[in-house]
């Protein structure tokens, strides 16, 4: 048992957005190790507790989980901004009577389109990129996530992205390169149609970078492009249309 065996899927909080708590125990019954309901806390960015609730998990073999309803504050409304969600789950490790507590955290944004609008203009001069007309020497880095790396849009954690973006900006990083290198079929529901949850996660990634004034280069098809059933990923009209 380790902290990575407990996860939360949560990044936006509109009606219908996917939200869940999952405890994984590969090769064994997850439910058998649980010593009580999970506890979910909603906190503001500064750490202030806004709401909390017990959330029982359901038996699913090697996993135990449930769809998550975030405990909202008494007012029932949230101002726009980033919020943290913490989950604690009491478990019994095999061969031990003592109860351990697994912890996981993630976050979500309440936002509107204006928060992604009005960025500074990044253009190209003869020798340099230009930001607002001034030379912009790039001190950037490739970044997806420091926990799940290339699965960052499939297993997003905006709270972690926020901490990483703040640390990178403080260290002098001024541009991020990210994207979907491979595994495009995982990111699409059918044919080449992007999944709604992937698009939401991508929006939140951009929103997080925007909050720290970090321009984003989003890379598509960095290796051999996905062919989506075509004969040649570079020449087949079917593949090119899907891309």
Short mmCIF file of C-alpha atoms in Angstrom, two decimals:
data_model
loop_
_atom_site.label_atom_id
_atom_site.label_comp_id
_atom_site.label_asym_id
_atom_site.label_seq_id
_atom_site.Cartn_x
_atom_site.Cartn_y
_atom_site.Cartn_z
CA UNK A 1 0.00 0.00 0.00
CA UNK A 2 1.33 3.42 -0.91
CA UNK A 3 -0.11 6.88 -1.63
CA UNK A 4 -0.16 6.26 -5.38
CA UNK A 5 -2.73 3.49 -4.93
CA UNK A 6 -5.37 6.09 -4.06
CA UNK A 7 -6.37 8.51 -6.80
CA UNK A 8 -8.92 11.20 -7.50
CA UNK A 9 -10.20 12.10 -10.95
CA UNK A 10 -11.39 15.68 -10.85
CA UNK A 11 -10.46 18.78 -12.81
CA UNK A 12 -13.53 20.85 -13.55
CA UNK A 13 -16.74 21.25 -11.64
CA UNK A 14 -19.62 21.83 -14.06
CA UNK A 15 -22.62 19.46 -14.05
CA UNK A 16 -21.76 16.19 -15.72
CA UNK A 17 -17.98 16.44 -15.40
CA UNK A 18 -16.28 13.18 -14.44
CA UNK A 19 -15.35 13.01 -10.77
CA UNK A 20 -14.34 9.87 -8.88
CA UNK A 21 -12.29 8.40 -6.04
CA UNK A 22 -10.50 5.12 -6.79
CA UNK A 23 -8.39 2.82 -4.60
CA UNK A 24 -6.34 0.21 -6.49
CA UNK A 25 -4.80 -2.97 -5.09
CA UNK A 26 -3.50 -5.02 -8.05
CA UNK A 27 -3.85 -8.76 -7.60
CA UNK A 28 -5.87 -8.47 -4.40
CA UNK A 29 -9.26 -7.31 -3.18
CA UNK A 30 -9.18 -3.55 -2.69
CA UNK A 31 -12.43 -3.52 -0.76
CA UNK A 32 -11.13 -6.05 1.79
CA UNK A 33 -8.37 -3.65 2.86
CA UNK A 34 -10.65 -0.66 3.45
CA UNK A 35 -11.24 0.10 7.13
CA UNK A 36 -13.91 2.77 6.70
CA UNK A 37 -15.32 5.41 4.32
CA UNK A 38 -13.00 7.85 2.62
CA UNK A 39 -13.10 11.45 3.81
CA UNK A 40 -13.25 14.18 1.21
CA UNK A 41 -12.33 17.79 1.96
CA UNK A 42 -12.78 20.85 -0.22
CA UNK A 43 -10.29 23.64 0.45
CA UNK A 44 -9.60 27.08 -0.97
CA UNK A 45 -6.22 27.80 -2.55
CA UNK A 46 -4.96 29.19 0.79
CA UNK A 47 -5.91 25.94 2.55
CA UNK A 48 -9.12 27.13 4.24
CA UNK A 49 -11.58 24.25 4.73
CA UNK A 50 -14.80 24.92 2.81
CA UNK A 51 -16.60 21.59 3.12
CA UNK A 52 -16.11 17.94 4.05
CA UNK A 53 -18.04 14.67 3.81
CA UNK A 54 -17.57 10.89 4.24
CA UNK A 55 -17.62 9.04 0.90
CA UNK A 56 -18.01 5.22 1.01
CA UNK A 57 -16.28 3.26 -1.78
CA UNK A 58 -17.91 0.37 -3.62
CA UNK A 59 -16.35 -3.05 -4.23
CA UNK A 60 -14.90 -3.49 -7.70
CA UNK A 61 -12.42 -6.35 -7.31
CA UNK A 62 -8.88 -5.00 -7.58
CA UNK A 63 -10.33 -1.50 -7.34
CA UNK A 64 -12.78 0.16 -5.01
CA UNK A 65 -14.29 3.46 -5.99
CA UNK A 66 -17.26 5.73 -6.44
CA UNK A 67 -18.39 8.76 -8.35
CA UNK A 68 -17.54 11.80 -6.31
CA UNK A 69 -19.76 14.71 -5.38
CA UNK A 70 -17.50 17.40 -3.98
CA UNK A 71 -18.77 18.70 -0.60
CA UNK A 72 -19.65 22.30 -1.40
CA UNK A 73 -19.63 25.08 1.22
CA UNK A 74 -22.89 25.99 2.96
CA UNK A 75 -23.54 28.75 0.47
CA UNK A 76 -23.53 26.14 -2.31
CA UNK A 77 -21.57 28.43 -4.62
CA UNK A 78 -17.90 28.94 -5.40
CA UNK A 79 -16.14 31.99 -6.77
CA UNK A 80 -13.97 31.43 -9.81
CA UNK A 81 -10.46 30.21 -9.11
CA UNK A 82 -8.53 27.07 -8.18
CA UNK A 83 -9.71 24.75 -5.40
CA UNK A 84 -8.05 21.78 -3.71
CA UNK A 85 -9.70 18.44 -2.97
CA UNK A 86 -8.11 16.14 -0.40
CA UNK A 87 -9.10 12.52 0.19
CA UNK A 88 -8.11 10.29 3.11
CA UNK A 89 -8.84 6.55 3.18
CA UNK A 90 -8.24 4.26 6.21
CA UNK A 91 -6.85 0.86 5.17
CA UNK A 92 -5.42 -2.27 6.80
CA UNK A 93 -2.14 -3.47 5.32
CA UNK A 94 -1.82 -7.23 4.81
CA UNK A 95 -0.61 -9.02 7.94
CA UNK A 96 -0.91 -5.92 10.10
CA UNK A 97 -3.64 -4.96 12.52
CA UNK A 98 -2.78 -1.28 12.55
CA UNK A 99 -4.79 1.03 10.33
CA UNK A 100 -2.90 3.27 7.91
CA UNK A 101 -4.26 6.36 6.18
CA UNK A 102 -3.75 6.83 2.45
CA UNK A 103 -3.94 10.39 1.15
CA UNK A 104 -4.38 11.91 -2.27
CA UNK A 105 -5.07 15.41 -3.52
CA UNK A 106 -6.10 17.11 -6.72
CA UNK A 107 -7.87 20.29 -7.70
CA UNK A 108 -10.34 21.91 -10.05
CA UNK A 109 -11.00 25.33 -11.50
CA UNK A 110 -14.15 27.39 -11.54
CA UNK A 111 -13.57 29.63 -14.53
CA UNK A 112 -15.03 31.39 -17.54
CA UNK A 113 -13.72 32.06 -21.02
CA UNK A 114 -12.41 35.52 -20.12
CA UNK A 115 -9.72 33.91 -17.94
CA UNK A 116 -8.12 32.41 -21.05
CA UNK A 117 -8.44 35.55 -23.17
CA UNK A 118 -6.24 38.61 -23.59
CA UNK A 119 -2.78 37.07 -23.33
CA UNK A 120 0.32 38.98 -24.38
CA UNK A 121 1.30 38.61 -28.04
CA UNK A 122 4.11 36.13 -28.74
CA UNK A 123 5.51 36.78 -32.24
CA UNK A 124 8.66 36.12 -34.24
CA UNK A 125 11.34 38.66 -35.14
CA UNK A 126 14.45 38.20 -37.28
CA UNK A 127 16.58 36.71 -34.49
CA UNK A 128 14.27 36.12 -31.54
CA UNK A 129 10.77 35.39 -30.48
CA UNK A 130 9.15 38.64 -29.38
CA UNK A 131 6.81 39.12 -26.44
CA UNK A 132 4.91 42.37 -26.65
CA UNK A 133 7.53 43.48 -29.21
CA UNK A 134 10.53 42.84 -26.95
CA UNK A 135 13.14 40.05 -27.47
CA UNK A 136 12.06 36.88 -25.68
CA UNK A 137 14.99 34.47 -25.13
CA UNK A 138 13.40 31.11 -24.34
CA UNK A 139 14.38 29.36 -21.12
CA UNK A 140 11.70 26.72 -21.43
CA UNK A 141 11.20 23.07 -20.66
CA UNK A 142 9.16 20.11 -21.82
CA UNK A 143 6.49 19.40 -19.22
CA UNK A 144 3.35 17.27 -19.01
CA UNK A 145 3.11 16.35 -15.31
CA UNK A 146 5.52 15.29 -12.60
CA UNK A 147 3.35 12.32 -11.57
CA UNK A 148 1.90 10.56 -14.65
CA UNK A 149 4.01 12.31 -17.34
CA UNK A 150 2.48 11.69 -20.80
CA UNK A 151 -0.87 10.57 -19.34
CA UNK A 152 -1.43 14.07 -17.98
CA UNK A 153 -4.61 14.64 -20.01
CA UNK A 154 -5.96 11.18 -19.14
CA UNK A 155 -5.15 11.37 -15.41
CA UNK A 156 -5.06 15.12 -14.80
CA UNK A 157 -4.14 16.72 -11.49
CA UNK A 158 -4.56 20.52 -11.68
CA UNK A 159 -3.40 20.97 -8.08
CA UNK A 160 -0.05 19.38 -8.98
CA UNK A 161 0.15 21.38 -12.22
CA UNK A 162 -0.32 24.57 -10.19
CA UNK A 163 2.53 23.72 -7.82
CA UNK A 164 4.83 22.70 -10.68
CA UNK A 165 4.03 25.80 -12.74
CA UNK A 166 4.70 28.07 -9.76
CA UNK A 167 8.04 26.34 -9.11
CA UNK A 168 9.08 26.54 -12.76
CA UNK A 169 8.16 30.22 -13.05
CA UNK A 170 10.08 30.99 -9.84
CA UNK A 171 13.13 29.19 -11.27
CA UNK A 172 13.10 31.34 -14.42
CA UNK A 173 11.30 29.01 -16.85
CA UNK A 174 9.35 31.21 -19.26
CA UNK A 175 7.80 28.77 -21.76
CA UNK A 176 6.35 25.24 -21.67
CA UNK A 177 6.39 22.61 -24.40
CA UNK A 178 3.78 19.91 -24.02
CA UNK A 179 1.42 17.86 -26.17
CA UNK A 180 0.27 14.40 -27.13
CA UNK A 181 3.25 12.46 -28.42
CA UNK A 182 1.51 9.14 -29.00
CA UNK A 183 -1.50 7.12 -27.84
CA UNK A 184 -3.96 9.27 -29.72
CA UNK A 185 -6.62 6.55 -29.72
CA UNK A 186 -6.70 6.73 -25.92
CA UNK A 187 -7.46 10.44 -26.18
CA UNK A 188 -10.31 9.99 -28.66
CA UNK A 189 -13.79 8.56 -28.20
CA UNK A 190 -14.27 7.28 -31.74
CA UNK A 191 -12.50 7.80 -35.04
CA UNK A 192 -10.49 10.98 -34.46
CA UNK A 193 -13.00 12.80 -32.25
CA UNK A 194 -11.25 14.04 -29.06
CA UNK A 195 -12.84 12.95 -25.79
CA UNK A 196 -14.67 15.69 -23.91
CA UNK A 197 -12.74 15.00 -20.69
CA UNK A 198 -9.42 15.30 -22.57
CA UNK A 199 -10.48 18.68 -23.99
CA UNK A 200 -11.49 19.86 -20.52
CA UNK A 201 -8.14 18.77 -19.09
CA UNK A 202 -6.29 20.57 -21.91
CA UNK A 203 -8.21 23.76 -21.14
CA UNK A 204 -7.29 23.53 -17.48
CA UNK A 205 -3.62 22.91 -18.34
CA UNK A 206 -3.62 26.09 -20.45
CA UNK A 207 -5.44 27.97 -17.70
CA UNK A 208 -2.80 26.93 -15.17
CA UNK A 209 0.05 28.03 -17.46
CA UNK A 210 -1.78 31.29 -18.19
CA UNK A 211 -1.99 32.03 -14.46
CA UNK A 212 1.82 31.99 -14.34
CA UNK A 213 2.37 33.83 -17.64
CA UNK A 214 3.86 30.74 -19.31
CA UNK A 215 3.24 30.48 -23.08
CA UNK A 216 2.56 26.88 -24.20
CA UNK A 217 3.80 25.11 -27.33
CA UNK A 218 1.42 22.17 -27.85
CA UNK A 219 3.04 19.41 -29.90
CA UNK A 220 0.90 17.13 -32.08
CA UNK A 221 2.10 13.82 -33.58
CA UNK A 222 5.72 14.16 -32.48
CA UNK A 223 6.61 10.64 -33.64
CA UNK A 224 4.85 8.62 -36.35
CA UNK A 225 1.37 10.20 -36.65
CA UNK A 226 -1.70 8.11 -35.84
CA UNK A 227 -3.08 6.62 -39.07
CA UNK A 228 -6.63 5.89 -37.83
CA UNK A 229 -6.97 2.93 -40.15
CA UNK A 230 -5.25 4.49 -43.15
CA UNK A 231 -2.48 2.78 -45.11
CA UNK A 232 0.12 5.52 -44.69
CA UNK A 233 0.00 8.08 -41.85
CA UNK A 234 1.76 10.68 -44.01
CA UNK A 235 0.07 10.22 -47.39
CA UNK A 236 -3.28 8.47 -46.99
CA UNK A 237 -6.09 11.07 -47.39
CA UNK A 238 -8.15 9.22 -44.75
CA UNK A 239 -5.34 9.48 -42.20
CA UNK A 240 -4.60 13.10 -43.03
CA UNK A 241 -8.28 14.04 -42.70
CA UNK A 242 -8.46 12.33 -39.31
CA UNK A 243 -5.31 14.09 -38.13
#
